[in-house]
mmCIF file of C-alpha atoms in Angstrom:
data_model
loop_
_atom_site.group_PDB
_atom_site.id
_atom_site.type_symbol
_atom_site.label_atom_id
_atom_site.label_comp_id
_atom_site.label_asym_id
_atom_site.label_seq_id
_atom_site.Cartn_x
_atom_site.Cartn_y
_atom_site.Cartn_z
ATOM 1 C CA MET A 670 -10.696 52.083 -18.202
ATOM 2 C CA ASN A 671 -8.879 52.499 -21.546
ATOM 3 C CA ARG A 672 -5.716 50.503 -22.139
ATOM 4 C CA HIS A 673 -2.923 51.415 -24.523
ATOM 5 C CA PRO A 674 -3.246 49.160 -27.631
ATOM 6 C CA LEU A 675 0.135 47.521 -26.940
ATOM 7 C CA VAL A 676 -0.787 46.808 -23.299
ATOM 8 C CA SER A 677 -4.126 45.383 -24.391
ATOM 9 C CA ARG A 678 -2.506 43.058 -26.901
ATOM 10 C CA ARG A 679 -0.038 41.828 -24.282
ATOM 11 C CA PHE A 680 -2.785 41.387 -21.693
ATOM 12 C CA PHE A 681 -4.988 39.336 -23.965
ATOM 13 C CA ALA A 682 -2.034 37.332 -25.260
ATOM 14 C CA ALA A 683 -1.020 36.434 -21.708
ATOM 15 C CA SER A 684 -4.608 35.519 -20.829
ATOM 16 C CA ALA A 685 -4.885 33.305 -23.890
ATOM 17 C CA ALA A 686 -1.600 31.587 -23.080
ATOM 18 C CA LEU A 687 -2.720 30.859 -19.521
ATOM 19 C CA ALA A 688 -6.041 29.514 -20.734
ATOM 20 C CA ALA A 689 -4.317 27.295 -23.277
ATOM 21 C CA ALA A 690 -1.913 25.960 -20.636
ATOM 22 C CA THR A 691 -4.783 25.244 -18.269
ATOM 23 C CA LEU A 692 -6.611 23.282 -20.949
ATOM 24 C CA ALA A 693 -3.487 21.417 -21.994
ATOM 25 C CA PHE A 694 -2.455 20.416 -18.489
ATOM 26 C CA PRO A 695 -5.283 19.100 -16.273
ATOM 27 C CA ALA A 696 -2.917 19.133 -13.270
ATOM 28 C CA LEU A 697 -2.749 22.924 -13.502
ATOM 29 C CA ARG A 698 -6.510 23.147 -13.122
ATOM 30 C CA ALA A 699 -6.459 20.652 -10.241
ATOM 31 C CA GLN A 700 -3.752 22.573 -8.347
ATOM 32 C CA SER A 701 -5.875 25.705 -8.287
ATOM 33 C CA ARG A 702 -8.701 23.796 -6.589
ATOM 34 C CA ILE A 703 -6.759 21.686 -4.062
ATOM 35 C CA GLU A 704 -8.294 22.214 -0.647
ATOM 36 C CA LYS A 705 -5.246 21.081 1.356
ATOM 37 C CA SER A 706 -1.819 21.156 -0.279
ATOM 38 C CA LYS A 707 0.204 19.960 2.728
ATOM 39 C CA ILE A 708 -0.559 16.317 3.462
ATOM 40 C CA ALA A 709 0.867 13.911 6.050
ATOM 41 C CA ILE A 710 0.756 10.240 5.023
ATOM 42 C CA ALA A 711 1.346 7.527 7.639
ATOM 43 C CA VAL A 712 2.915 4.263 6.473
ATOM 44 C CA GLY A 713 4.080 1.155 8.311
ATOM 45 C CA GLY A 714 7.458 0.026 6.965
ATOM 46 C CA LYS A 715 7.899 2.217 3.898
ATOM 47 C CA ALA A 716 10.870 0.237 2.519
ATOM 48 C CA ALA A 717 8.678 -2.820 1.876
ATOM 49 C CA PHE A 718 7.515 -3.567 -1.672
ATOM 50 C CA PHE A 719 4.004 -3.454 -0.198
ATOM 51 C CA TYR A 720 4.373 0.349 -0.411
ATOM 52 C CA LEU A 721 6.594 0.634 -3.495
ATOM 53 C CA PRO A 722 4.082 2.731 -5.514
ATOM 54 C CA LEU A 723 4.078 5.308 -2.704
ATOM 55 C CA THR A 724 7.876 5.500 -2.747
ATOM 56 C CA ILE A 725 8.030 5.754 -6.533
ATOM 57 C CA SER A 726 5.447 8.550 -6.615
ATOM 58 C CA GLU A 727 7.401 10.401 -3.945
ATOM 59 C CA GLN A 728 10.861 9.910 -5.479
ATOM 60 C CA LEU A 729 9.746 10.912 -8.985
ATOM 61 C CA ASP A 730 8.024 14.040 -7.627
ATOM 62 C CA TYR A 731 4.580 12.968 -8.837
ATOM 63 C CA PHE A 732 2.987 14.426 -5.698
ATOM 64 C CA LYS A 733 4.721 17.755 -6.326
ATOM 65 C CA ALA A 734 3.512 17.684 -9.925
ATOM 66 C CA GLU A 735 -0.033 17.590 -8.556
ATOM 67 C CA GLY A 736 0.583 20.636 -6.367
ATOM 68 C CA LEU A 737 1.022 18.656 -3.136
ATOM 69 C CA GLU A 738 3.607 18.924 -0.390
ATOM 70 C CA VAL A 739 3.598 15.425 1.098
ATOM 71 C CA GLU A 740 5.250 14.352 4.333
ATOM 72 C CA ILE A 741 5.515 10.573 4.708
ATOM 73 C CA ILE A 742 5.706 9.423 8.333
ATOM 74 C CA ASP A 743 7.098 5.902 8.687
ATOM 75 C CA PHE A 744 5.969 3.632 11.529
ATOM 76 C CA GLU A 745 7.071 0.136 12.553
ATOM 77 C CA GLY A 746 3.956 -1.544 11.172
ATOM 78 C CA ASP A 747 0.611 -1.163 9.461
ATOM 79 C CA ALA A 748 -1.393 -1.171 12.698
ATOM 80 C CA ARG A 749 0.546 1.766 14.119
ATOM 81 C CA ALA A 750 0.202 3.720 10.893
ATOM 82 C CA SER A 751 -3.538 3.150 11.088
ATOM 83 C CA GLN A 752 -3.580 4.461 14.655
ATOM 84 C CA ALA A 753 -1.848 7.612 13.433
ATOM 85 C CA VAL A 754 -4.545 8.460 10.900
ATOM 86 C CA VAL A 755 -7.335 7.571 13.347
ATOM 87 C CA GLY A 756 -5.746 9.760 16.016
ATOM 88 C CA GLY A 757 -5.280 12.689 13.637
ATOM 89 C CA ALA A 758 -1.458 12.592 13.543
ATOM 90 C CA SER A 759 -1.711 12.129 9.762
ATOM 91 C CA ASN A 760 -4.310 12.968 7.126
ATOM 92 C CA VAL A 761 -4.012 9.788 5.084
ATOM 93 C CA CYS A 762 -2.717 6.272 5.650
ATOM 94 C CA SER A 763 -0.875 4.139 3.132
ATOM 95 C CA GLY A 764 -1.868 0.789 4.562
ATOM 96 C CA ALA A 765 -3.705 -2.474 4.164
ATOM 97 C CA PHE A 766 -7.251 -2.234 2.846
ATOM 98 C CA GLU A 767 -8.654 -4.516 5.556
ATOM 99 C CA GLN A 768 -7.997 -1.786 8.117
ATOM 100 C CA THR A 769 -10.970 0.130 6.699
ATOM 101 C CA ILE A 770 -13.192 -2.864 7.524
ATOM 102 C CA SER A 771 -11.777 -3.253 11.024
ATOM 103 C CA LEU A 772 -12.274 0.447 11.677
ATOM 104 C CA GLN A 773 -15.878 0.395 10.463
ATOM 105 C CA SER A 774 -16.591 -2.495 12.849
ATOM 106 C CA ARG A 775 -15.648 -0.020 15.610
ATOM 107 C CA ASN A 776 -17.889 2.700 14.143
ATOM 108 C CA GLN A 777 -14.987 4.610 12.606
ATOM 109 C CA MET A 778 -15.652 5.375 8.946
ATOM 110 C CA PHE A 779 -12.567 5.266 6.749
ATOM 111 C CA GLN A 780 -12.406 4.720 3.016
ATOM 112 C CA SER A 781 -9.805 3.579 0.492
ATOM 113 C CA PHE A 782 -9.585 5.874 -2.545
ATOM 114 C CA VAL A 783 -6.706 4.408 -4.565
ATOM 115 C CA SER A 784 -5.259 0.906 -4.513
ATOM 116 C CA GLN A 785 -1.537 0.104 -4.697
ATOM 117 C CA GLY A 786 -1.456 -3.696 -4.689
ATOM 118 C CA ARG A 787 -3.594 -6.638 -5.763
ATOM 119 C CA THR A 788 -2.020 -9.282 -3.491
ATOM 120 C CA PRO A 789 -0.840 -8.944 0.141
ATOM 121 C CA GLN A 790 2.778 -9.762 -0.866
ATOM 122 C CA ILE A 791 3.313 -11.605 2.424
ATOM 123 C CA ALA A 792 5.140 -14.914 2.773
ATOM 124 C CA PHE A 793 5.189 -17.211 5.815
ATOM 125 C CA GLY A 794 8.434 -19.064 6.473
ATOM 126 C CA VAL A 795 9.871 -21.279 9.196
ATOM 127 C CA SER A 796 13.427 -20.933 10.450
ATOM 128 C CA SER A 797 15.888 -23.391 8.934
ATOM 129 C CA LYS A 798 18.002 -23.000 12.065
ATOM 130 C CA SER A 799 15.466 -23.522 14.855
ATOM 131 C CA MET A 800 13.028 -25.769 12.947
ATOM 132 C CA PRO A 801 15.133 -27.867 10.533
ATOM 133 C CA ASP A 802 12.754 -30.825 10.854
ATOM 134 C CA TYR A 803 9.531 -28.876 10.246
ATOM 135 C CA LYS A 804 6.813 -31.037 8.697
ATOM 136 C CA SER A 805 3.427 -29.417 9.350
ATOM 137 C CA ILE A 806 1.634 -26.458 10.943
ATOM 138 C CA ALA A 807 1.218 -28.522 14.103
ATOM 139 C CA ASP A 808 4.982 -28.203 14.649
ATOM 140 C CA LEU A 809 4.477 -24.471 15.277
ATOM 141 C CA ARG A 810 2.480 -25.014 18.469
ATOM 142 C CA GLY A 811 4.164 -23.070 21.264
ATOM 143 C CA LYS A 812 6.603 -21.362 18.878
ATOM 144 C CA LYS A 813 7.434 -17.682 18.400
ATOM 145 C CA ILE A 814 6.272 -16.154 15.126
ATOM 146 C CA GLY A 815 7.629 -12.832 13.929
ATOM 147 C CA VAL A 816 5.244 -10.274 12.422
ATOM 148 C CA SER A 817 5.772 -6.598 11.653
ATOM 149 C CA THR A 818 3.406 -5.556 14.470
ATOM 150 C CA PRO A 819 0.417 -7.213 16.180
ATOM 151 C CA GLY A 820 -2.780 -6.481 14.249
ATOM 152 C CA SER A 821 -0.919 -5.968 10.969
ATOM 153 C CA SER A 822 -1.514 -7.726 7.652
ATOM 154 C CA SER A 823 1.431 -10.017 8.377
ATOM 155 C CA SER A 824 -0.205 -10.996 11.661
ATOM 156 C CA MET A 825 -3.544 -11.604 9.900
ATOM 157 C CA MET A 826 -1.972 -13.867 7.294
ATOM 158 C CA ALA A 827 -0.073 -15.814 9.954
ATOM 159 C CA SER A 828 -3.300 -16.351 11.882
ATOM 160 C CA LEU A 829 -5.061 -17.576 8.744
ATOM 161 C CA VAL A 830 -2.264 -20.016 7.851
ATOM 162 C CA LEU A 831 -2.311 -21.366 11.404
ATOM 163 C CA ALA A 832 -6.106 -21.749 11.347
ATOM 164 C CA GLN A 833 -5.953 -23.641 8.055
ATOM 165 C CA GLY A 834 -3.481 -26.007 9.697
ATOM 166 C CA GLY A 835 -5.639 -26.528 12.800
ATOM 167 C CA LEU A 836 -3.883 -24.147 15.199
ATOM 168 C CA LYS A 837 -5.368 -21.197 17.069
ATOM 169 C CA ALA A 838 -3.487 -17.920 17.260
ATOM 170 C CA SER A 839 -3.472 -18.331 21.046
ATOM 171 C CA GLU A 840 -1.339 -21.467 20.666
ATOM 172 C CA VAL A 841 1.671 -19.478 19.429
ATOM 173 C CA SER A 842 3.408 -16.256 20.481
ATOM 174 C CA PHE A 843 3.432 -13.356 18.028
ATOM 175 C CA ILE A 844 6.562 -11.230 18.272
ATOM 176 C CA ALA A 845 6.790 -7.749 16.744
ATOM 177 C CA VAL A 846 9.979 -7.609 14.650
ATOM 178 C CA GLY A 847 9.372 -4.353 12.792
ATOM 179 C CA ALA A 848 10.498 -3.886 9.217
ATOM 180 C CA SER A 849 13.564 -4.589 7.090
ATOM 181 C CA ALA A 850 16.789 -5.003 9.094
ATOM 182 C CA GLY A 851 14.971 -5.745 12.354
ATOM 183 C CA ALA A 852 13.000 -8.567 10.757
ATOM 184 C CA LEU A 853 16.128 -10.084 9.187
ATOM 185 C CA ALA A 854 17.945 -9.996 12.518
ATOM 186 C CA ALA A 855 15.035 -11.547 14.414
ATOM 187 C CA ILE A 856 15.018 -14.750 12.372
ATOM 188 C CA ARG A 857 18.802 -15.009 12.040
ATOM 189 C CA SER A 858 19.427 -14.518 15.762
ATOM 190 C CA GLY A 859 16.842 -17.118 16.761
ATOM 191 C CA GLN A 860 14.549 -14.552 18.380
ATOM 192 C CA VAL A 861 11.676 -16.117 16.436
ATOM 193 C CA ASP A 862 11.050 -19.601 15.032
ATOM 194 C CA ALA A 863 9.011 -18.491 12.032
ATOM 195 C CA ILE A 864 8.171 -15.233 10.311
ATOM 196 C CA SER A 865 5.292 -13.732 8.337
ATOM 197 C CA HIS A 866 6.547 -10.716 6.410
ATOM 198 C CA THR A 867 6.807 -8.839 3.117
ATOM 199 C CA ASP A 868 9.549 -8.438 0.529
ATOM 200 C CA PRO A 869 12.397 -7.715 0.201
ATOM 201 C CA VAL A 870 12.799 -9.314 3.644
ATOM 202 C CA MET A 871 11.314 -12.701 2.727
ATOM 203 C CA THR A 872 13.208 -13.177 -0.540
ATOM 204 C CA MET A 873 16.459 -12.303 1.213
ATOM 205 C CA LEU A 874 15.804 -14.830 3.983
ATOM 206 C CA GLU A 875 14.679 -17.445 1.472
ATOM 207 C CA GLN A 876 17.634 -17.102 -0.898
ATOM 208 C CA LYS A 877 20.149 -17.143 1.953
ATOM 209 C CA GLY A 878 18.601 -20.354 3.263
ATOM 210 C CA ASP A 879 17.415 -18.776 6.525
ATOM 211 C CA VAL A 880 13.789 -19.830 6.071
ATOM 212 C CA LYS A 881 11.639 -22.353 4.283
ATOM 213 C CA VAL A 882 8.564 -20.620 2.839
ATOM 214 C CA ILE A 883 5.409 -22.629 3.529
ATOM 215 C CA SER A 884 2.747 -20.140 2.416
ATOM 216 C CA ASP A 885 3.059 -17.344 -0.120
ATOM 217 C CA THR A 886 0.822 -14.463 -1.235
ATOM 218 C CA ARG A 887 3.350 -12.691 -3.429
ATOM 219 C CA THR A 888 1.605 -14.054 -6.519
ATOM 220 C CA LEU A 889 -2.006 -14.029 -7.707
ATOM 221 C CA LYS A 890 -2.112 -17.838 -7.632
ATOM 222 C CA GLY A 891 -0.678 -18.088 -4.133
ATOM 223 C CA THR A 892 -3.076 -15.435 -2.875
ATOM 224 C CA THR A 893 -6.093 -17.375 -4.138
ATOM 225 C CA GLU A 894 -4.786 -20.534 -2.477
ATOM 226 C CA VAL A 895 -4.425 -18.802 0.903
ATOM 227 C CA PHE A 896 -7.415 -16.466 0.921
ATOM 228 C CA GLY A 897 -9.834 -18.287 -1.380
ATOM 229 C CA GLY A 898 -9.979 -15.447 -3.891
ATOM 230 C CA PRO A 899 -8.313 -12.166 -4.881
ATOM 231 C CA MET A 900 -7.194 -10.176 -1.848
ATOM 232 C CA PRO A 901 -6.360 -6.463 -1.909
ATOM 233 C CA ALA A 902 -3.186 -5.090 -0.390
ATOM 234 C CA SER A 903 -2.005 -1.559 0.310
ATOM 235 C CA CYS A 904 -4.087 1.479 -0.559
ATOM 236 C CA LEU A 905 -4.400 5.109 0.418
ATOM 237 C CA TYR A 906 -7.279 5.574 2.827
ATOM 238 C CA ALA A 907 -8.614 8.415 4.926
ATOM 239 C CA SER A 908 -11.663 9.238 6.984
ATOM 240 C CA VAL A 909 -14.852 9.626 4.983
ATOM 241 C CA GLU A 910 -15.107 13.149 6.407
ATOM 242 C CA PHE A 911 -11.643 14.056 5.083
ATOM 243 C CA ILE A 912 -12.435 12.692 1.618
ATOM 244 C CA GLN A 913 -15.740 14.559 1.444
ATOM 245 C CA LYS A 914 -14.121 17.842 2.519
ATOM 246 C CA ASN A 915 -11.050 17.455 0.306
ATOM 247 C CA PRO A 916 -12.093 15.755 -2.960
ATOM 248 C CA HIS A 917 -9.584 17.631 -5.146
ATOM 249 C CA THR A 918 -6.775 16.822 -2.729
ATOM 250 C CA CYS A 919 -7.711 13.143 -2.811
ATOM 251 C CA GLN A 920 -7.871 13.262 -6.599
ATOM 252 C CA ALA A 921 -4.364 14.738 -6.697
ATOM 253 C CA LEU A 922 -3.090 11.961 -4.406
ATOM 254 C CA ALA A 923 -4.771 9.313 -6.565
ATOM 255 C CA ASN A 924 -3.302 10.869 -9.708
ATOM 256 C CA ALA A 925 0.211 10.665 -8.287
ATOM 257 C CA ILE A 926 -0.159 7.026 -7.213
ATOM 258 C CA VAL A 927 -1.718 5.891 -10.502
ATOM 259 C CA ARG A 928 1.050 7.659 -12.400
ATOM 260 C CA GLY A 929 3.547 5.744 -10.241
ATOM 261 C CA LEU A 930 1.749 2.477 -10.967
ATOM 262 C CA LYS A 931 1.930 3.187 -14.677
ATOM 263 C CA TRP A 932 5.674 3.873 -14.420
ATOM 264 C CA LEU A 933 6.201 0.581 -12.585
ATOM 265 C CA GLN A 934 4.577 -1.410 -15.401
ATOM 266 C CA THR A 935 7.485 -0.712 -17.733
ATOM 267 C CA ALA A 936 10.342 0.045 -15.325
ATOM 268 C CA GLY A 937 13.498 -2.007 -15.693
ATOM 269 C CA PRO A 938 15.943 -3.113 -12.965
ATOM 270 C CA GLY A 939 18.139 -0.048 -13.432
ATOM 271 C CA ASP A 940 15.122 2.263 -13.229
ATOM 272 C CA ILE A 941 14.095 0.770 -9.881
ATOM 273 C CA THR A 942 17.499 0.857 -8.207
ATOM 274 C CA LYS A 943 18.177 4.413 -9.391
ATOM 275 C CA THR A 944 14.848 5.632 -8.041
ATOM 276 C CA ILE A 945 14.535 4.097 -4.586
ATOM 277 C CA PRO A 946 16.686 5.184 -1.611
ATOM 278 C CA GLU A 947 19.939 3.211 -1.315
ATOM 279 C CA SER A 948 19.007 2.025 2.191
ATOM 280 C CA TYR A 949 16.067 0.040 0.771
ATOM 281 C CA LEU A 950 18.493 -2.351 -0.941
ATOM 282 C CA LEU A 951 19.612 -3.699 2.461
ATOM 283 C CA GLY A 952 23.125 -4.031 1.126
ATOM 284 C CA ASP A 953 22.268 -6.480 -1.659
ATOM 285 C CA ARG A 954 21.159 -4.990 -4.970
ATOM 286 C CA ALA A 955 20.793 -8.364 -6.748
ATOM 287 C CA LEU A 956 18.561 -9.837 -4.033
ATOM 288 C CA TYR A 957 16.466 -6.680 -3.966
ATOM 289 C CA LEU A 958 15.808 -6.988 -7.685
ATOM 290 C CA ALA A 959 15.033 -10.701 -7.284
ATOM 291 C CA SER A 960 12.432 -9.661 -4.713
ATOM 292 C CA PHE A 961 10.976 -7.105 -7.107
ATOM 293 C CA TYR A 962 10.429 -9.687 -9.820
ATOM 294 C CA LYS A 963 8.721 -11.984 -7.311
ATOM 295 C CA VAL A 964 6.128 -9.369 -6.445
ATOM 296 C CA ARG A 965 5.824 -7.505 -9.739
ATOM 297 C CA GLU A 966 2.499 -9.052 -10.750
ATOM 298 C CA SER A 967 1.072 -8.147 -7.364
ATOM 299 C CA ILE A 968 1.342 -4.409 -8.015
ATOM 300 C CA SER A 969 -1.937 -2.780 -9.010
ATOM 301 C CA LEU A 970 -2.179 -1.884 -12.690
ATOM 302 C CA ASP A 971 -4.492 1.102 -12.365
ATOM 303 C CA GLY A 972 -5.335 1.868 -8.730
ATOM 304 C CA VAL A 973 -8.878 0.496 -9.005
ATOM 305 C CA MET A 974 -10.163 -1.769 -6.212
ATOM 306 C CA PRO A 975 -11.806 -4.961 -7.577
ATOM 307 C CA ASP A 976 -15.181 -5.571 -5.915
ATOM 308 C CA GLU A 977 -14.434 -9.281 -5.520
ATOM 309 C CA ALA A 978 -11.172 -8.531 -3.706
ATOM 310 C CA ALA A 979 -12.974 -6.331 -1.197
ATOM 311 C CA ARG A 980 -15.493 -9.122 -0.564
ATOM 312 C CA THR A 981 -12.658 -11.600 0.039
ATOM 313 C CA ALA A 982 -11.098 -9.258 2.589
ATOM 314 C CA LEU A 983 -14.376 -9.039 4.510
ATOM 315 C CA LYS A 984 -14.832 -12.834 4.540
ATOM 316 C CA VAL A 985 -11.289 -13.389 5.803
ATOM 317 C CA LEU A 986 -11.598 -10.799 8.567
ATOM 318 C CA ALA A 987 -14.953 -12.165 9.683
ATOM 319 C CA ARG A 988 -13.376 -15.623 9.952
ATOM 320 C CA LEU A 989 -10.484 -14.393 12.089
ATOM 321 C CA ASP A 990 -12.256 -11.784 14.218
ATOM 322 C CA ALA A 991 -15.495 -12.645 15.992
ATOM 323 C CA GLY A 992 -16.145 -8.923 16.413
ATOM 324 C CA ILE A 993 -16.556 -8.476 12.655
ATOM 325 C CA ARG A 994 -19.831 -9.683 11.153
ATOM 326 C CA VAL A 995 -20.367 -9.705 7.402
ATOM 327 C CA ASP A 996 -23.978 -8.554 7.735
ATOM 328 C CA LYS A 997 -22.972 -5.565 9.871
ATOM 329 C CA ILE A 998 -20.365 -4.126 7.495
ATOM 330 C CA ASP A 999 -21.351 -1.795 4.665
ATOM 331 C CA LEU A 1000 -18.566 -2.796 2.287
ATOM 332 C CA ASP A 1001 -19.460 -0.107 -0.261
ATOM 333 C CA LYS A 1002 -18.430 2.524 2.289
ATOM 334 C CA THR A 1003 -14.938 1.049 2.788
ATOM 335 C CA TYR A 1004 -13.713 1.998 -0.684
ATOM 336 C CA THR A 1005 -14.456 4.194 -3.667
ATOM 337 C CA ASN A 1006 -13.098 3.881 -7.212
ATOM 338 C CA GLU A 1007 -14.194 7.388 -8.167
ATOM 339 C CA PHE A 1008 -10.727 8.939 -7.885
ATOM 340 C CA ALA A 1009 -8.703 6.012 -9.255
ATOM 341 C CA SER A 1010 -10.995 5.698 -12.275
ATOM 342 C CA ARG A 1011 -10.499 9.366 -13.156
ATOM 343 C CA ALA A 1012 -6.740 9.020 -12.726
ATOM 344 C CA LYS A 1013 -6.722 5.867 -14.858
ATOM 345 C CA GLU A 1014 -8.505 7.734 -17.649
ATOM 346 C CA ARG A 1015 -6.070 10.617 -17.428
ATOM 347 C CA PHE A 1016 -2.947 8.428 -17.706
ATOM 348 C CA LYS A 1017 -4.242 5.782 -20.084
ATOM 349 C CA ALA A 1018 -2.250 7.064 -23.072
#
């Protein structure tokens, strides 16, 4: 078919422009290959700093920039969010890495593909009101301890702190207090005698004198003291089947999170408060920012899961759960750094 010379020039010019744009913007190439553009992500307590990279990536439209339409479904705790992805109500979970180990122990293969945090960001505090004379872990025998939900990371840390102090989890009562406002109310009303939770809740309780923090994993040093080594925190994970069928989709998700992590490395106080939803501040902007600075070093720098951190998680779970045996878990199948490493390379400049 013969084209008019002017039409031909325009056609080839447009083709060249598209090719140049595709080469200049890797995201454009990725969007054309995404297997599943609409993604549901389950999360347990989205307002917590534990999931801040997810919120930042959403609020700054980094998912949209990758060609994704993401729906974030918020649950009361990490365990319930995990149930959602296992049951098929969501495609991906933004949750604690150790859930992938627990799931594998039940013959359910799930894998982390981008990390959001490098410490659990959980603090354990006793109520100044109901336990003003607290001296040791033994004083918690028979007491009520608030956690986000049973089976969550906050519950795991509480169990570990108790065990280190000579108490069994069966010697206390774990009470689900949910996230944010519900957790604050639980300790202030006397519903619980102690609480294991994330920020900004714990910093707010601590600075108002509502609790005395006795164990803290909001810093790298504190995490090593509690867990005996580096311990991973939140990540995006999905079934191995989903990841294998949707590699470009998972790469797009990892790109968005790593871009959010990079933004967080240089963000100032004003940047944070302008970006997050107003409700996350819980009515106190200054305390929210104080919480942010407490956990800032715990945020992942590049989305890559350290091998040593994954090994620590397995050791801790095996200690707390008799149903998990180190020799029966294939740790290499619980996480992959393939996607995060590519995203890190893309956003390194």
